[in-house]
Amino acid sequence: MLIIGESLNATRKSVHDAVIAQDVEFLQKLAVDQVNAGAMMLDVNAAVPNRKEEEDLPWMVEKVQEVVDVPLAIDSNNPDAIIAALAVHKGRPMINSISGEEEKLEKLLPIVTETDCDVILLCMDDKGIPSTIEGKVQIAGKVIELLLTKGKKIENVYVDPLIGTVATQTDAGVLAIETIKAIKKEFPGVHTAAGVSNISYGMPARKLLNRIFLSLCISNGLDGCIVDSRDQELMSSIWATMGLSGQDRFRSYMRAYKKGLLKG
Ligand code: THG
């Protein structure tokens, strides 16, 4: 299970403010805290309205990589910002994300296929997010075929089912799990990854729902998650689920225990 720390994201007020203030210390502490808590990769998003993301994102990448040596997931809707960030990233990055959206795809496809990197593929296109599993699988299939034709390896692709919220659709949880299963069945060798906190948007006791839902996803084959790694209860449930579902013989669970990270 690839655990990606979500917190360096300018949609969060504190990070938004830190980008504007160019507060290196704040961002570096947030990076170190997430890695110390068990994140294996950090998602970075520096999109602040009315600022140049093509400058802020590579800046954030450089400052974060000064203090942690995990790879980064370059999270942006702006292809030019992604390209600028990749140019300064050390090691093997992840691109978050591409999708079936034509304009973005056209710009990013050469970069994604010519760079040694992982990539998250969102199951959406210019018409939005399909409401059916079949619709999502179809978009994933179209983009995977393009990637493979241009030489990308299937195992370097992480398909994101784009999880909805149970507040507006009570079966959003099952739907997500069935989508994960369908994608892995349809495209052998492909990986899956998702941000899970969407599931609980608009509901009470969000952390409870996030934790249980992530556990269900992991036991049904989810390979990567974008989560708040500073949440010890969430992380502990990830490690417990991996052991209990027979994925790693409790290795990550015992490692976390020895590091004092397990919370029962
Ligand atoms: N898929 C992919 N990328 C993604 C997402 C996804 N990137 C963005 C997002 N979804 C995942 N990242 C976050 C970052 C922050 C929060 C949720 C998802 C968030 N933060 C609140 C806050 O900071 O106030 C609450 C958490 C907290 O209290 O820290 O909600 O789905 N590919």
mmCIF file of N, CA, C and O in Angstrom, residues 194-228:
data_model
loop_
_atom_site.group_PDB
_atom_site.id
_atom_site.type_symbol
_atom_site.label_atom_id
_atom_site.label_comp_id
_atom_site.label_asym_id
_atom_site.label_seq_id
_atom_site.Cartn_x
_atom_site.Cartn_y
_atom_site.Cartn_z
ATOM 1 N N ALA A 194 -6.593 6.436 -4.529
ATOM 2 C CA ALA A 194 -7.724 7.345 -4.328
ATOM 3 C C ALA A 194 -7.521 8.228 -3.108
ATOM 4 O O ALA A 194 -6.804 7.863 -2.174
ATOM 5 N N GLY A 195 -8.144 9.386 -3.160
ATOM 6 C CA GLY A 195 -8.294 10.208 -1.973
ATOM 7 C C GLY A 195 -9.583 9.726 -1.333
ATOM 8 O O GLY A 195 -10.597 9.643 -2.011
ATOM 9 N N VAL A 196 -9.568 9.349 -0.074
ATOM 10 C CA VAL A 196 -10.753 8.699 0.488
ATOM 11 C C VAL A 196 -11.681 9.634 1.264
ATOM 12 O O VAL A 196 -12.838 9.301 1.496
ATOM 13 N N SER A 197 -11.180 10.824 1.644
ATOM 14 C CA SER A 197 -11.966 11.654 2.563
ATOM 15 C C SER A 197 -13.256 12.188 1.936
ATOM 16 O O SER A 197 -14.180 12.574 2.644
ATOM 17 N N ASN A 198 -13.319 12.165 0.601
ATOM 18 C CA ASN A 198 -14.542 12.579 -0.080
ATOM 19 C C ASN A 198 -15.770 11.782 0.365
ATOM 20 O O ASN A 198 -16.887 12.289 0.352
ATOM 21 N N ILE A 199 -15.543 10.536 0.723
ATOM 22 C CA ILE A 199 -16.652 9.623 1.036
ATOM 23 C C ILE A 199 -17.542 10.180 2.145
ATOM 24 O O ILE A 199 -18.740 9.947 2.183
ATOM 25 N N SER A 200 -16.925 10.946 3.068
ATOM 26 C CA SER A 200 -17.647 11.388 4.262
ATOM 27 C C SER A 200 -18.080 12.849 4.209
ATOM 28 O O SER A 200 -18.642 13.369 5.177
ATOM 29 N N TYR A 201 -17.822 13.504 3.065
ATOM 30 C CA TYR A 201 -18.124 14.928 2.954
ATOM 31 C C TYR A 201 -19.605 15.184 3.283
ATOM 32 O O TYR A 201 -20.496 14.563 2.729
ATOM 33 N N GLY A 202 -19.836 16.088 4.229
ATOM 34 C CA GLY A 202 -21.216 16.418 4.596
ATOM 35 C C GLY A 202 -21.822 15.487 5.637
ATOM 36 O O GLY A 202 -23.009 15.594 5.949
ATOM 37 N N MET A 203 -21.031 14.554 6.165
ATOM 38 C CA MET A 203 -21.537 13.607 7.176
ATOM 39 C C MET A 203 -20.920 13.903 8.545
ATOM 40 O O MET A 203 -19.835 14.462 8.632
ATOM 41 N N PRO A 204 -21.610 13.495 9.617
ATOM 42 C CA PRO A 204 -20.998 13.600 10.954
ATOM 43 C C PRO A 204 -19.941 12.511 11.148
ATOM 44 O O PRO A 204 -19.932 11.520 10.410
ATOM 45 N N ALA A 205 -19.083 12.719 12.123
ATOM 46 C CA ALA A 205 -18.035 11.735 12.488
ATOM 47 C C ALA A 205 -17.262 11.274 11.261
ATOM 48 O O ALA A 205 -17.150 10.080 10.971
ATOM 49 N N ARG A 206 -16.722 12.247 10.528
ATOM 50 C CA ARG A 206 -16.055 11.946 9.250
ATOM 51 C C ARG A 206 -14.885 10.987 9.389
ATOM 52 O O ARG A 206 -14.669 10.118 8.540
ATOM 53 N N LYS A 207 -14.112 11.169 10.465
ATOM 54 C CA LYS A 207 -12.915 10.324 10.610
ATOM 55 C C LYS A 207 -13.271 8.850 10.746
ATOM 56 O O LYS A 207 -12.545 7.985 10.269
ATOM 57 N N LEU A 208 -14.386 8.591 11.407
ATOM 58 C CA LEU A 208 -14.864 7.212 11.549
ATOM 59 C C LEU A 208 -15.155 6.609 10.174
ATOM 60 O O LEU A 208 -14.686 5.520 9.828
ATOM 61 N N LEU A 209 -15.944 7.344 9.369
ATOM 62 C CA LEU A 209 -16.296 6.849 8.037
ATOM 63 C C LEU A 209 -15.054 6.691 7.158
ATOM 64 O O LEU A 209 -14.906 5.687 6.452
ATOM 65 N N ASN A 210 -14.156 7.660 7.208
ATOM 66 C CA ASN A 210 -12.940 7.588 6.384
ATOM 67 C C ASN A 210 -12.123 6.342 6.718
ATOM 68 O O ASN A 210 -11.632 5.641 5.836
ATOM 69 N N ARG A 211 -12.004 6.091 7.999
ATOM 70 C CA ARG A 211 -11.176 4.982 8.484
ATOM 71 C C ARG A 211 -11.755 3.628 8.050
ATOM 72 O O ARG A 211 -11.065 2.785 7.506
ATOM 73 N N ILE A 212 -13.054 3.449 8.287
ATOM 74 C CA ILE A 212 -13.694 2.174 7.933
ATOM 75 C C ILE A 212 -13.719 1.990 6.421
ATOM 76 O O ILE A 212 -13.443 0.907 5.900
ATOM 77 N N PHE A 213 -14.017 3.070 5.714
ATOM 78 C CA PHE A 213 -14.089 2.981 4.250
ATOM 79 C C PHE A 213 -12.723 2.636 3.650
ATOM 80 O O PHE A 213 -12.614 1.788 2.762
ATOM 81 N N LEU A 214 -11.680 3.302 4.152
ATOM 82 C CA LEU A 214 -10.336 3.008 3.635
ATOM 83 C C LEU A 214 -9.985 1.546 3.872
ATOM 84 O O LEU A 214 -9.417 0.877 3.001
ATOM 85 N N SER A 215 -10.352 1.055 5.031
ATOM 86 C CA SER A 215 -10.099 -0.345 5.354
ATOM 87 C C SER A 215 -10.798 -1.271 4.353
ATOM 88 O O SER A 215 -10.205 -2.231 3.845
ATOM 89 N N LEU A 216 -12.051 -0.963 4.029
ATOM 90 C CA LEU A 216 -12.791 -1.755 3.030
ATOM 91 C C LEU A 216 -12.104 -1.691 1.665
ATOM 92 O O LEU A 216 -11.963 -2.702 0.975
ATOM 93 N N CYS A 217 -11.659 -0.493 1.273
ATOM 94 C CA CYS A 217 -10.984 -0.329 -0.021
ATOM 95 C C CYS A 217 -9.706 -1.150 -0.073
ATOM 96 O O CYS A 217 -9.423 -1.819 -1.066
ATOM 97 N N ILE A 218 -8.923 -1.095 0.996
ATOM 98 C CA ILE A 218 -7.644 -1.815 1.018
ATOM 99 C C ILE A 218 -7.880 -3.319 0.922
ATOM 100 O O ILE A 218 -7.203 -4.022 0.179
ATOM 101 N N SER A 219 -8.881 -3.809 1.635
ATOM 102 C CA SER A 219 -9.130 -5.252 1.589
ATOM 103 C C SER A 219 -9.712 -5.668 0.244
ATOM 104 O O SER A 219 -9.709 -6.844 -0.096
ATOM 105 N N ASN A 220 -10.180 -4.697 -0.549
ATOM 106 C CA ASN A 220 -10.683 -4.996 -1.888
ATOM 107 C C ASN A 220 -9.696 -4.608 -2.992
ATOM 108 O O ASN A 220 -10.072 -4.516 -4.154
ATOM 109 N N GLY A 221 -8.451 -4.352 -2.618
ATOM 110 C CA GLY A 221 -7.421 -4.208 -3.649
ATOM 111 C C GLY A 221 -6.905 -2.810 -3.936
ATOM 112 O O GLY A 221 -6.101 -2.634 -4.856
ATOM 113 N N LEU A 222 -7.338 -1.795 -3.176
ATOM 114 C CA LEU A 222 -6.782 -0.452 -3.412
ATOM 115 C C LEU A 222 -5.270 -0.482 -3.141
ATOM 116 O O LEU A 222 -4.827 -1.030 -2.138
ATOM 117 N N ASP A 223 -4.477 0.116 -4.059
ATOM 118 C CA ASP A 223 -3.015 0.045 -3.945
ATOM 119 C C ASP A 223 -2.386 1.304 -3.373
ATOM 120 O O ASP A 223 -1.249 1.264 -2.904
ATOM 121 N N GLY A 224 -3.098 2.423 -3.441
ATOM 122 C CA GLY A 224 -2.522 3.680 -2.962
ATOM 123 C C GLY A 224 -3.602 4.578 -2.408
ATOM 124 O O GLY A 224 -4.752 4.512 -2.860
ATOM 125 N N CYS A 225 -3.260 5.387 -1.412
ATOM 126 C CA CYS A 225 -4.267 6.293 -0.862
ATOM 127 C C CYS A 225 -3.634 7.631 -0.528
ATOM 128 O O CYS A 225 -2.478 7.714 -0.114
ATOM 129 N N ILE A 226 -4.399 8.697 -0.744
ATOM 130 C CA ILE A 226 -3.970 10.044 -0.399
ATOM 131 C C ILE A 226 -4.706 10.404 0.881
ATOM 132 O O ILE A 226 -5.931 10.570 0.868
ATOM 133 N N VAL A 227 -3.971 10.464 1.995
ATOM 134 C CA VAL A 227 -4.605 10.580 3.308
ATOM 135 C C VAL A 227 -3.841 11.530 4.230
ATOM 136 O O VAL A 227 -2.702 11.898 3.942
ATOM 137 N N ASP A 228 -4.474 11.899 5.334
ATOM 138 C CA ASP A 228 -3.783 12.670 6.366
ATOM 139 C C ASP A 228 -2.962 11.685 7.216
ATOM 140 O O ASP A 228 -3.481 11.077 8.145
#
